[in-house]
Amino acid sequence: MNALFALLCLAYFCHGALSCPALCKCYTRRAEVVCNEVPLTEFPSEGLLRNTTMLTIQLTNITSISERHLDVTPLLQELHMFSNHLQHLPPNLLRGVPHLHTLDLTGNKLAELPANVFSHAPLRSLVLKDNLIEKVDAEWLPDNSTLTWLDLSGNLIRKVPSVLLQKLPQLESLDLSNNRLEMISANSLDKLTKLERLNLQDNKLETLDASVLESSRNLTYLFLSRNKLNKIPPKLFQELTELRVLSLDDNQLSHIPPGSLDQLSSLDEDGLDLTSNPWQCDGKVEYLWRWLQKNKKKLFLPQTIICASPPSLLGRLVMSLTASELNLQS
């Protein structure tokens, strides 16, 4: 029995161990390699098994990756390279990994990316979170991309070209939070008919075009927190009958237009966040006031929805106001 085990070790387990790159750990049975040692300064091509399907390189001092590096793992399906020091990516990076469906480049130092950098692989998930990207280029991706998840959060992006988003008919989740977006073009989301999750929080949006969400009928999560929104177009949410969560907190909203929340019957309990807005409690707040009375359970922290003006009602809960205080006819 011992002799048989030794033979198996030599033929399989030991071979996997001997083939593992320095400063990495290899899990032969599931074809996975993990490298998370700070002293690692170069992509660990030497020693990688050709049948590797998952490669994680994190918290290292690697500054570059090339098409040649990835050629040694033609069966790669997932590549996770977060919190390294990548500064540049070459064109056609993924040409040698035709099975790659997940690419995570979170927390690097990427600023400008070349055309075709994410072509040649059937990517479903692309994460570029927490880099230094200022400009988004439609040429990064092929036409009719297979992406279902795109995360560009935590960058320096001011505008996302409509032509890029029009290449993403399969997209289900789009995260553009924590950037410097000042506007979203009216037709930019028209092709994203499968979109379920849209995160635009922590930007500089002052308003949204009334038609921008017309084609987003499958949207279930919409995050608009911590922008500079000072008004909501009356029909902005008209098609969002599947919406479960809507965050509008920490904006500059003083009123909600009549009828604008009427289609949101699918909101979860605590699914609507309106906190930290300067609500003006005059006649124009009537619609919000009546909606709050009927939908209290759908509100997140309703006790924080308070009047910022007029001075006589400063600090009052909007829900607690009376018709006479709002000068409304009964």
PDB file of N, CA and C in Angstrom, residues 23-119:
ATOM      1  N   LEU A  23       6.697  31.191  -4.554  1.00  0.00           N
ATOM      2  CA  LEU A  23       5.861  32.134  -3.813  1.00  0.00           C
ATOM      3  C   LEU A  23       4.369  31.989  -4.119  1.00  0.00           C
ATOM      4  N   CYS A  24       3.986  30.829  -4.634  1.00  0.00           N
ATOM      5  CA  CYS A  24       2.576  30.556  -4.936  1.00  0.00           C
ATOM      6  C   CYS A  24       2.158  29.244  -4.278  1.00  0.00           C
ATOM      7  N   LYS A  25       0.866  29.046  -4.192  1.00  0.00           N
ATOM      8  CA  LYS A  25       0.307  27.791  -3.717  1.00  0.00           C
ATOM      9  C   LYS A  25      -0.556  27.207  -4.828  1.00  0.00           C
ATOM     10  N   CYS A  26      -0.382  25.905  -5.072  1.00  0.00           N
ATOM     11  CA  CYS A  26      -1.116  25.257  -6.154  1.00  0.00           C
ATOM     12  C   CYS A  26      -2.032  24.174  -5.609  1.00  0.00           C
ATOM     13  N   TYR A  27      -3.236  24.157  -6.123  1.00  0.00           N
ATOM     14  CA  TYR A  27      -4.237  23.176  -5.727  1.00  0.00           C
ATOM     15  C   TYR A  27      -4.571  22.360  -6.969  1.00  0.00           C
ATOM     16  N   THR A  28      -3.840  21.276  -7.125  1.00  0.00           N
ATOM     17  CA  THR A  28      -3.848  20.532  -8.374  1.00  0.00           C
ATOM     18  C   THR A  28      -5.223  19.982  -8.721  1.00  0.00           C
ATOM     19  N   ARG A  29      -5.904  19.457  -7.739  1.00  0.00           N
ATOM     20  CA  ARG A  29      -7.173  18.789  -8.038  1.00  0.00           C
ATOM     21  C   ARG A  29      -8.208  19.735  -8.634  1.00  0.00           C
ATOM     22  N   ARG A  30      -8.188  21.004  -8.219  1.00  0.00           N
ATOM     23  CA  ARG A  30      -9.140  21.958  -8.791  1.00  0.00           C
ATOM     24  C   ARG A  30      -8.464  22.948  -9.734  1.00  0.00           C
ATOM     25  N   ALA A  31      -7.237  22.656 -10.133  1.00  0.00           N
ATOM     26  CA  ALA A  31      -6.509  23.434 -11.142  1.00  0.00           C
ATOM     27  C   ALA A  31      -6.465  24.924 -10.792  1.00  0.00           C
ATOM     28  N   GLU A  32      -6.148  25.211  -9.523  1.00  0.00           N
ATOM     29  CA  GLU A  32      -6.144  26.591  -9.035  1.00  0.00           C
ATOM     30  C   GLU A  32      -4.764  26.953  -8.500  1.00  0.00           C
ATOM     31  N   VAL A  33      -4.351  28.190  -8.777  1.00  0.00           N
ATOM     32  CA  VAL A  33      -3.073  28.710  -8.282  1.00  0.00           C
ATOM     33  C   VAL A  33      -3.339  30.036  -7.573  1.00  0.00           C
ATOM     34  N   VAL A  34      -2.739  30.204  -6.380  1.00  0.00           N
ATOM     35  CA  VAL A  34      -2.892  31.427  -5.593  1.00  0.00           C
ATOM     36  C   VAL A  34      -1.514  31.967  -5.252  1.00  0.00           C
ATOM     37  N   CYS A  35      -1.259  33.224  -5.611  1.00  0.00           N
ATOM     38  CA  CYS A  35       0.014  33.889  -5.321  1.00  0.00           C
ATOM     39  C   CYS A  35      -0.291  35.176  -4.566  1.00  0.00           C
ATOM     40  N   ASN A  36       0.119  35.251  -3.322  1.00  0.00           N
ATOM     41  CA  ASN A  36      -0.162  36.454  -2.535  1.00  0.00           C
ATOM     42  C   ASN A  36       1.010  36.836  -1.634  1.00  0.00           C
ATOM     43  N   GLU A  37       2.197  36.756  -2.196  1.00  0.00           N
ATOM     44  CA  GLU A  37       3.400  37.114  -1.456  1.00  0.00           C
ATOM     45  C   GLU A  37       3.942  38.453  -1.962  1.00  0.00           C
ATOM     46  N   VAL A  38       4.139  39.399  -1.049  1.00  0.00           N
ATOM     47  CA  VAL A  38       4.618  40.730  -1.415  1.00  0.00           C
ATOM     48  C   VAL A  38       5.912  40.707  -2.234  1.00  0.00           C
ATOM     49  N   PRO A  39       6.887  39.832  -1.926  1.00  0.00           N
ATOM     50  CA  PRO A  39       8.139  39.845  -2.700  1.00  0.00           C
ATOM     51  C   PRO A  39       7.988  39.490  -4.177  1.00  0.00           C
ATOM     52  N   LEU A  40       6.838  38.966  -4.568  1.00  0.00           N
ATOM     53  CA  LEU A  40       6.641  38.595  -5.967  1.00  0.00           C
ATOM     54  C   LEU A  40       6.595  39.856  -6.833  1.00  0.00           C
ATOM     55  N   THR A  41       7.531  39.963  -7.783  1.00  0.00           N
ATOM     56  CA  THR A  41       7.639  41.173  -8.612  1.00  0.00           C
ATOM     57  C   THR A  41       7.369  40.920 -10.088  1.00  0.00           C
ATOM     58  N   GLU A  42       7.315  39.667 -10.508  1.00  0.00           N
ATOM     59  CA  GLU A  42       7.063  39.335 -11.905  1.00  0.00           C
ATOM     60  C   GLU A  42       5.950  38.306 -12.006  1.00  0.00           C
ATOM     61  N   PHE A  43       5.219  38.363 -13.096  1.00  0.00           N
ATOM     62  CA  PHE A  43       4.139  37.408 -13.314  1.00  0.00           C
ATOM     63  C   PHE A  43       4.707  35.990 -13.286  1.00  0.00           C
ATOM     64  N   PRO A  44       4.118  35.081 -12.492  1.00  0.00           N
ATOM     65  CA  PRO A  44       4.706  33.754 -12.249  1.00  0.00           C
ATOM     66  C   PRO A  44       4.441  32.747 -13.363  1.00  0.00           C
ATOM     67  N   SER A  45       4.849  33.058 -14.569  1.00  0.00           N
ATOM     68  CA  SER A  45       4.598  32.153 -15.699  1.00  0.00           C
ATOM     69  C   SER A  45       5.322  30.820 -15.533  1.00  0.00           C
ATOM     70  N   GLU A  46       6.548  30.879 -15.079  1.00  0.00           N
ATOM     71  CA  GLU A  46       7.355  29.665 -14.968  1.00  0.00           C
ATOM     72  C   GLU A  46       6.794  28.762 -13.882  1.00  0.00           C
ATOM     73  N   GLY A  47       6.447  27.551 -14.274  1.00  0.00           N
ATOM     74  CA  GLY A  47       5.924  26.585 -13.325  1.00  0.00           C
ATOM     75  C   GLY A  47       4.414  26.455 -13.338  1.00  0.00           C
ATOM     76  N   LEU A  48       3.711  27.362 -14.012  1.00  0.00           N
ATOM     77  CA  LEU A  48       2.257  27.243 -14.080  1.00  0.00           C
ATOM     78  C   LEU A  48       1.865  26.072 -14.973  1.00  0.00           C
ATOM     79  N   LEU A  49       0.974  25.238 -14.476  1.00  0.00           N
ATOM     80  CA  LEU A  49       0.495  24.112 -15.268  1.00  0.00           C
ATOM     81  C   LEU A  49      -0.442  24.610 -16.362  1.00  0.00           C
ATOM     82  N   ARG A  50      -0.386  23.996 -17.530  1.00  0.00           N
ATOM     83  CA  ARG A  50      -1.205  24.421 -18.658  1.00  0.00           C
ATOM     84  C   ARG A  50      -2.696  24.218 -18.404  1.00  0.00           C
ATOM     85  N   ASN A  51      -3.031  23.313 -17.482  1.00  0.00           N
ATOM     86  CA  ASN A  51      -4.449  23.064 -17.228  1.00  0.00           C
ATOM     87  C   ASN A  51      -5.013  23.961 -16.121  1.00  0.00           C
ATOM     88  N   THR A  52      -4.271  24.971 -15.682  1.00  0.00           N
ATOM     89  CA  THR A  52      -4.767  25.896 -14.666  1.00  0.00           C
ATOM     90  C   THR A  52      -6.022  26.604 -15.177  1.00  0.00           C
ATOM     91  N   THR A  53      -7.077  26.570 -14.364  1.00  0.00           N
ATOM     92  CA  THR A  53      -8.319  27.235 -14.751  1.00  0.00           C
ATOM     93  C   THR A  53      -8.608  28.475 -13.905  1.00  0.00           C
ATOM     94  N   MET A  54      -8.004  28.572 -12.707  1.00  0.00           N
ATOM     95  CA  MET A  54      -8.222  29.736 -11.857  1.00  0.00           C
ATOM     96  C   MET A  54      -6.884  30.218 -11.306  1.00  0.00           C
ATOM     97  N   LEU A  55      -6.591  31.496 -11.502  1.00  0.00           N
ATOM     98  CA  LEU A  55      -5.326  32.070 -11.052  1.00  0.00           C
ATOM     99  C   LEU A  55      -5.614  33.349 -10.269  1.00  0.00           C
ATOM    100  N   THR A  56      -5.130  33.387  -9.036  1.00  0.00           N
ATOM    101  CA  THR A  56      -5.304  34.561  -8.177  1.00  0.00           C
ATOM    102  C   THR A  56      -3.936  35.107  -7.813  1.00  0.00           C
ATOM    103  N   ILE A  57      -3.703  36.370  -8.138  1.00  0.00           N
ATOM    104  CA  ILE A  57      -2.458  37.051  -7.777  1.00  0.00           C
ATOM    105  C   ILE A  57      -2.837  38.338  -7.060  1.00  0.00           C
ATOM    106  N   GLN A  58      -2.549  38.400  -5.764  1.00  0.00           N
ATOM    107  CA  GLN A  58      -3.005  39.540  -4.968  1.00  0.00           C
ATOM    108  C   GLN A  58      -1.924  39.993  -3.998  1.00  0.00           C
ATOM    109  N   LEU A  59      -1.920  41.316  -3.732  1.00  0.00           N
ATOM    110  CA  LEU A  59      -1.026  41.884  -2.714  1.00  0.00           C
ATOM    111  C   LEU A  59       0.437  41.610  -3.032  1.00  0.00           C
ATOM    112  N   THR A  60       0.806  41.739  -4.306  1.00  0.00           N
ATOM    113  CA  THR A  60       2.199  41.552  -4.709  1.00  0.00           C
ATOM    114  C   THR A  60       2.738  42.858  -5.286  1.00  0.00           C
ATOM    115  N   ASN A  61       3.982  42.836  -5.706  1.00  0.00           N
ATOM    116  CA  ASN A  61       4.601  44.010  -6.321  1.00  0.00           C
ATOM    117  C   ASN A  61       4.709  43.872  -7.842  1.00  0.00           C
ATOM    118  N   ILE A  62       3.869  43.034  -8.425  1.00  0.00           N
ATOM    119  CA  ILE A  62       3.860  42.870  -9.884  1.00  0.00           C
ATOM    120  C   ILE A  62       3.357  44.152 -10.543  1.00  0.00           C
ATOM    121  N   THR A  63       4.082  44.623 -11.544  1.00  0.00           N
ATOM    122  CA  THR A  63       3.731  45.874 -12.209  1.00  0.00           C
ATOM    123  C   THR A  63       3.241  45.681 -13.641  1.00  0.00           C
ATOM    124  N   SER A  64       3.394  44.485 -14.193  1.00  0.00           N
ATOM    125  CA  SER A  64       2.993  44.307 -15.594  1.00  0.00           C
ATOM    126  C   SER A  64       2.507  42.888 -15.855  1.00  0.00           C
ATOM    127  N   ILE A  65       1.711  42.776 -16.921  1.00  0.00           N
ATOM    128  CA  ILE A  65       1.220  41.477 -17.395  1.00  0.00           C
ATOM    129  C   ILE A  65       1.132  41.575 -18.909  1.00  0.00           C
ATOM    130  N   SER A  66       1.443  40.478 -19.592  1.00  0.00           N
ATOM    131  CA  SER A  66       1.458  40.498 -21.049  1.00  0.00           C
ATOM    132  C   SER A  66       0.661  39.330 -21.613  1.00  0.00           C
ATOM    133  N   GLU A  67       0.398  39.410 -22.896  1.00  0.00           N
ATOM    134  CA  GLU A  67      -0.252  38.307 -23.606  1.00  0.00           C
ATOM    135  C   GLU A  67       0.587  37.041 -23.506  1.00  0.00           C
ATOM    136  N   ARG A  68       1.900  37.181 -23.573  1.00  0.00           N
ATOM    137  CA  ARG A  68       2.815  36.032 -23.479  1.00  0.00           C
ATOM    138  C   ARG A  68       2.690  35.346 -22.116  1.00  0.00           C
ATOM    139  N   HIS A  69       2.500  36.120 -21.062  1.00  0.00           N
ATOM    140  CA  HIS A  69       2.341  35.535 -19.732  1.00  0.00           C
ATOM    141  C   HIS A  69       1.127  34.602 -19.679  1.00  0.00           C
ATOM    142  N   LEU A  70       0.036  35.043 -20.289  1.00  0.00           N
ATOM    143  CA  LEU A  70      -1.202  34.254 -20.219  1.00  0.00           C
ATOM    144  C   LEU A  70      -1.224  33.091 -21.191  1.00  0.00           C
ATOM    145  N   ASP A  71      -0.351  33.110 -22.184  1.00  0.00           N
ATOM    146  CA  ASP A  71      -0.298  32.018 -23.152  1.00  0.00           C
ATOM    147  C   ASP A  71       0.008  30.670 -22.509  1.00  0.00           C
ATOM    148  N   VAL A  72       0.652  30.685 -21.344  1.00  0.00           N
ATOM    149  CA  VAL A  72       1.047  29.418 -20.703  1.00  0.00           C
ATOM    150  C   VAL A  72      -0.135  28.733 -20.032  1.00  0.00           C
ATOM    151  N   THR A  73      -1.275  29.426 -19.912  1.00  0.00           N
ATOM    152  CA  THR A  73      -2.461  28.825 -19.281  1.00  0.00           C
ATOM    153  C   THR A  73      -3.654  28.944 -20.233  1.00  0.00           C
ATOM    154  N   PRO A  74      -3.669  28.193 -21.322  1.00  0.00           N
ATOM    155  CA  PRO A  74      -4.711  28.348 -22.355  1.00  0.00           C
ATOM    156  C   PRO A  74      -6.105  27.940 -21.897  1.00  0.00           C
ATOM    157  N   LEU A  75      -6.202  27.220 -20.763  1.00  0.00           N
ATOM    158  CA  LEU A  75      -7.513  26.790 -20.270  1.00  0.00           C
ATOM    159  C   LEU A  75      -8.048  27.700 -19.163  1.00  0.00           C
ATOM    160  N   LEU A  76      -7.380  28.822 -18.918  1.00  0.00           N
ATOM    161  CA  LEU A  76      -7.744  29.713 -17.822  1.00  0.00           C
ATOM    162  C   LEU A  76      -9.174  30.230 -17.977  1.00  0.00           C
ATOM    163  N   GLN A  77      -9.926  30.151 -16.872  1.00  0.00           N
ATOM    164  CA  GLN A  77     -11.309  30.627 -16.866  1.00  0.00           C
ATOM    165  C   GLN A  77     -11.491  31.859 -15.978  1.00  0.00           C
ATOM    166  N   GLU A  78     -10.705  31.956 -14.906  1.00  0.00           N
ATOM    167  CA  GLU A  78     -10.812  33.088 -13.990  1.00  0.00           C
ATOM    168  C   GLU A  78      -9.425  33.622 -13.668  1.00  0.00           C
ATOM    169  N   LEU A  79      -9.276  34.943 -13.769  1.00  0.00           N
ATOM    170  CA  LEU A  79      -8.026  35.600 -13.410  1.00  0.00           C
ATOM    171  C   LEU A  79      -8.350  36.741 -12.447  1.00  0.00           C
ATOM    172  N   HIS A  80      -7.847  36.621 -11.236  1.00  0.00           N
ATOM    173  CA  HIS A  80      -8.069  37.627 -10.197  1.00  0.00           C
ATOM    174  C   HIS A  80      -6.728  38.266  -9.847  1.00  0.00           C
ATOM    175  N   MET A  81      -6.577  39.545 -10.178  1.00  0.00           N
ATOM    176  CA  MET A  81      -5.321  40.247  -9.910  1.00  0.00           C
ATOM    177  C   MET A  81      -5.634  41.548  -9.166  1.00  0.00           C
ATOM    178  N   PHE A  82      -5.955  41.433  -7.881  1.00  0.00           N
ATOM    179  CA  PHE A  82      -6.305  42.640  -7.147  1.00  0.00           C
ATOM    180  C   PHE A  82      -5.230  43.042  -6.143  1.00  0.00           C
ATOM    181  N   SER A  83      -5.148  44.367  -5.970  1.00  0.00           N
ATOM    182  CA  SER A  83      -4.193  44.977  -5.036  1.00  0.00           C
ATOM    183  C   SER A  83      -2.758  44.625  -5.392  1.00  0.00           C
ATOM    184  N   ASN A  84      -2.427  44.784  -6.652  1.00  0.00           N
ATOM    185  CA  ASN A  84      -1.043  44.690  -7.100  1.00  0.00           C
ATOM    186  C   ASN A  84      -0.596  46.096  -7.528  1.00  0.00           C
ATOM    187  N   HIS A  85       0.356  46.187  -8.454  1.00  0.00           N
ATOM    188  CA  HIS A  85       0.840  47.496  -8.890  1.00  0.00           C
ATOM    189  C   HIS A  85       0.811  47.621 -10.416  1.00  0.00           C
ATOM    190  N   LEU A  86      -0.184  46.995 -11.038  1.00  0.00           N
ATOM    191  CA  LEU A  86      -0.298  47.067 -12.491  1.00  0.00           C
ATOM    192  C   LEU A  86      -0.551  48.502 -12.935  1.00  0.00           C
ATOM    193  N   GLN A  87       0.228  48.964 -13.899  1.00  0.00           N
ATOM    194  CA  GLN A  87       0.087  50.323 -14.406  1.00  0.00           C
ATOM    195  C   GLN A  87      -0.393  50.354 -15.858  1.00  0.00           C
ATOM    196  N   HIS A  88      -0.097  49.308 -16.611  1.00  0.00           N
ATOM    197  CA  HIS A  88      -0.459  49.259 -18.030  1.00  0.00           C
ATOM    198  C   HIS A  88      -0.936  47.856 -18.386  1.00  0.00           C
ATOM    199  N   LEU A  89      -1.789  47.779 -19.401  1.00  0.00           N
ATOM    200  CA  LEU A  89      -2.198  46.509 -19.990  1.00  0.00           C
ATOM    201  C   LEU A  89      -1.942  46.594 -21.487  1.00  0.00           C
ATOM    202  N   PRO A  90      -1.476  45.507 -22.112  1.00  0.00           N
ATOM    203  CA  PRO A  90      -1.198  45.542 -23.554  1.00  0.00           C
ATOM    204  C   PRO A  90      -2.457  45.280 -24.378  1.00  0.00           C
ATOM    205  N   PRO A  91      -2.462  45.689 -25.646  1.00  0.00           N
ATOM    206  CA  PRO A  91      -3.571  45.319 -26.532  1.00  0.00           C
ATOM    207  C   PRO A  91      -3.636  43.794 -26.673  1.00  0.00           C
ATOM    208  N   ASN A  92      -4.802  43.275 -26.963  1.00  0.00           N
ATOM    209  CA  ASN A  92      -4.975  41.837 -27.215  1.00  0.00           C
ATOM    210  C   ASN A  92      -4.499  40.980 -26.043  1.00  0.00           C
ATOM    211  N   LEU A  93      -4.621  41.512 -24.829  1.00  0.00           N
ATOM    212  CA  LEU A  93      -4.144  40.808 -23.635  1.00  0.00           C
ATOM    213  C   LEU A  93      -4.698  39.399 -23.531  1.00  0.00           C
ATOM    214  N   LEU A  94      -5.937  39.212 -23.927  1.00  0.00           N
ATOM    215  CA  LEU A  94      -6.632  37.950 -23.659  1.00  0.00           C
ATOM    216  C   LEU A  94      -6.659  37.001 -24.850  1.00  0.00           C
ATOM    217  N   ARG A  95      -5.840  37.250 -25.840  1.00  0.00           N
ATOM    218  CA  ARG A  95      -5.882  36.433 -27.057  1.00  0.00           C
ATOM    219  C   ARG A  95      -5.531  34.968 -26.775  1.00  0.00           C
ATOM    220  N   GLY A  96      -4.683  34.705 -25.784  1.00  0.00           N
ATOM    221  CA  GLY A  96      -4.262  33.333 -25.502  1.00  0.00           C
ATOM    222  C   GLY A  96      -5.098  32.604 -24.466  1.00  0.00           C
ATOM    223  N   VAL A  97      -6.193  33.237 -23.992  1.00  0.00           N
ATOM    224  CA  VAL A  97      -7.047  32.590 -22.980  1.00  0.00           C
ATOM    225  C   VAL A  97      -8.506  32.632 -23.462  1.00  0.00           C
ATOM    226  N   PRO A  98      -8.839  31.842 -24.458  1.00  0.00           N
ATOM    227  CA  PRO A  98     -10.158  31.909 -25.099  1.00  0.00           C
ATOM    228  C   PRO A  98     -11.312  31.396 -24.243  1.00  0.00           C
ATOM    229  N   HIS A  99     -10.991  30.876 -23.031  1.00  0.00           N
ATOM    230  CA  HIS A  99     -12.053  30.380 -22.144  1.00  0.00           C
ATOM    231  C   HIS A  99     -12.269  31.297 -20.945  1.00  0.00           C
ATOM    232  N   LEU A 100     -11.543  32.403 -20.863  1.00  0.00           N
ATOM    233  CA  LEU A 100     -11.621  33.280 -19.699  1.00  0.00           C
ATOM    234  C   LEU A 100     -12.986  33.961 -19.624  1.00  0.00           C
ATOM    235  N   HIS A 101     -13.662  33.802 -18.485  1.00  0.00           N
ATOM    236  CA  HIS A 101     -14.967  34.447 -18.315  1.00  0.00           C
ATOM    237  C   HIS A 101     -14.984  35.451 -17.167  1.00  0.00           C
ATOM    238  N   THR A 102     -13.958  35.443 -16.305  1.00  0.00           N
ATOM    239  CA  THR A 102     -13.928  36.358 -15.164  1.00  0.00           C
ATOM    240  C   THR A 102     -12.560  37.016 -15.066  1.00  0.00           C
ATOM    241  N   LEU A 103     -12.540  38.348 -15.049  1.00  0.00           N
ATOM    242  CA  LEU A 103     -11.297  39.098 -14.913  1.00  0.00           C
ATOM    243  C   LEU A 103     -11.502  40.192 -13.874  1.00  0.00           C
ATOM    244  N   ASP A 104     -10.716  40.135 -12.800  1.00  0.00           N
ATOM    245  CA  ASP A 104     -10.818  41.090 -11.702  1.00  0.00           C
ATOM    246  C   ASP A 104      -9.477  41.795 -11.525  1.00  0.00           C
ATOM    247  N   LEU A 105      -9.467  43.104 -11.773  1.00  0.00           N
ATOM    248  CA  LEU A 105      -8.248  43.910 -11.681  1.00  0.00           C
ATOM    249  C   LEU A 105      -8.402  45.005 -10.631  1.00  0.00           C
ATOM    250  N   THR A 106      -9.133  44.725  -9.585  1.00  0.00           N
ATOM    251  CA  THR A 106      -9.391  45.688  -8.519  1.00  0.00           C
ATOM    252  C   THR A 106      -8.105  46.170  -7.858  1.00  0.00           C
ATOM    253  N   GLY A 107      -8.078  47.467  -7.559  1.00  0.00           N
ATOM    254  CA  GLY A 107      -7.030  48.003  -6.698  1.00  0.00           C
ATOM    255  C   GLY A 107      -5.648  48.014  -7.289  1.00  0.00           C
ATOM    256  N   ASN A 108      -5.541  48.328  -8.571  1.00  0.00           N
ATOM    257  CA  ASN A 108      -4.224  48.496  -9.180  1.00  0.00           C
ATOM    258  C   ASN A 108      -4.006  49.979  -9.496  1.00  0.00           C
ATOM    259  N   LYS A 109      -3.127  50.284 -10.415  1.00  0.00           N
ATOM    260  CA  LYS A 109      -2.812  51.673 -10.757  1.00  0.00           C
ATOM    261  C   LYS A 109      -3.043  51.933 -12.243  1.00  0.00           C
ATOM    262  N   LEU A 110      -4.070  51.301 -12.775  1.00  0.00           N
ATOM    263  CA  LEU A 110      -4.389  51.422 -14.196  1.00  0.00           C
ATOM    264  C   LEU A 110      -5.036  52.778 -14.481  1.00  0.00           C
ATOM    265  N   ALA A 111      -4.550  53.447 -15.524  1.00  0.00           N
ATOM    266  CA  ALA A 111      -5.090  54.752 -15.896  1.00  0.00           C
ATOM    267  C   ALA A 111      -5.646  54.734 -17.313  1.00  0.00           C
ATOM    268  N   GLU A 112      -4.809  54.476 -18.309  1.00  0.00           N
ATOM    269  CA  GLU A 112      -5.245  54.408 -19.699  1.00  0.00           C
ATOM    270  C   GLU A 112      -5.114  52.976 -20.207  1.00  0.00           C
ATOM    271  N   LEU A 113      -6.143  52.513 -20.900  1.00  0.00           N
ATOM    272  CA  LEU A 113      -6.149  51.145 -21.413  1.00  0.00           C
ATOM    273  C   LEU A 113      -6.273  51.181 -22.934  1.00  0.00           C
ATOM    274  N   PRO A 114      -5.578  50.288 -23.637  1.00  0.00           N
ATOM    275  CA  PRO A 114      -5.580  50.306 -25.104  1.00  0.00           C
ATOM    276  C   PRO A 114      -6.817  49.652 -25.711  1.00  0.00           C
ATOM    277  N   ALA A 115      -7.015  49.884 -26.995  1.00  0.00           N
ATOM    278  CA  ALA A 115      -8.103  49.237 -27.727  1.00  0.00           C
ATOM    279  C   ALA A 115      -7.901  47.725 -27.746  1.00  0.00           C
ATOM    280  N   ASN A 116      -8.988  46.999 -27.737  1.00  0.00           N
ATOM    281  CA  ASN A 116      -8.993  45.527 -27.820  1.00  0.00           C
ATOM    282  C   ASN A 116      -8.407  44.831 -26.596  1.00  0.00           C
ATOM    283  N   VAL A 117      -8.190  45.571 -25.534  1.00  0.00           N
ATOM    284  CA  VAL A 117      -7.550  44.969 -24.364  1.00  0.00           C
ATOM    285  C   VAL A 117      -8.389  43.836 -23.770  1.00  0.00           C
ATOM    286  N   PHE A 118      -9.725  43.922 -23.893  1.00  0.00           N
ATOM    287  CA  PHE A 118     -10.584  42.889 -23.317  1.00  0.00           C
ATOM    288  C   PHE A 118     -11.323  42.090 -24.397  1.00  0.00           C
ATOM    289  N   SER A 119     -10.830  42.173 -25.615  1.00  0.00           N
ATOM    290  CA  SER A 119     -11.393  41.358 -26.691  1.00  0.00           C
ATOM    291  C   SER A 119     -10.795  39.947 -26.635  1.00  0.00           C
TER     292      SER A 119
END
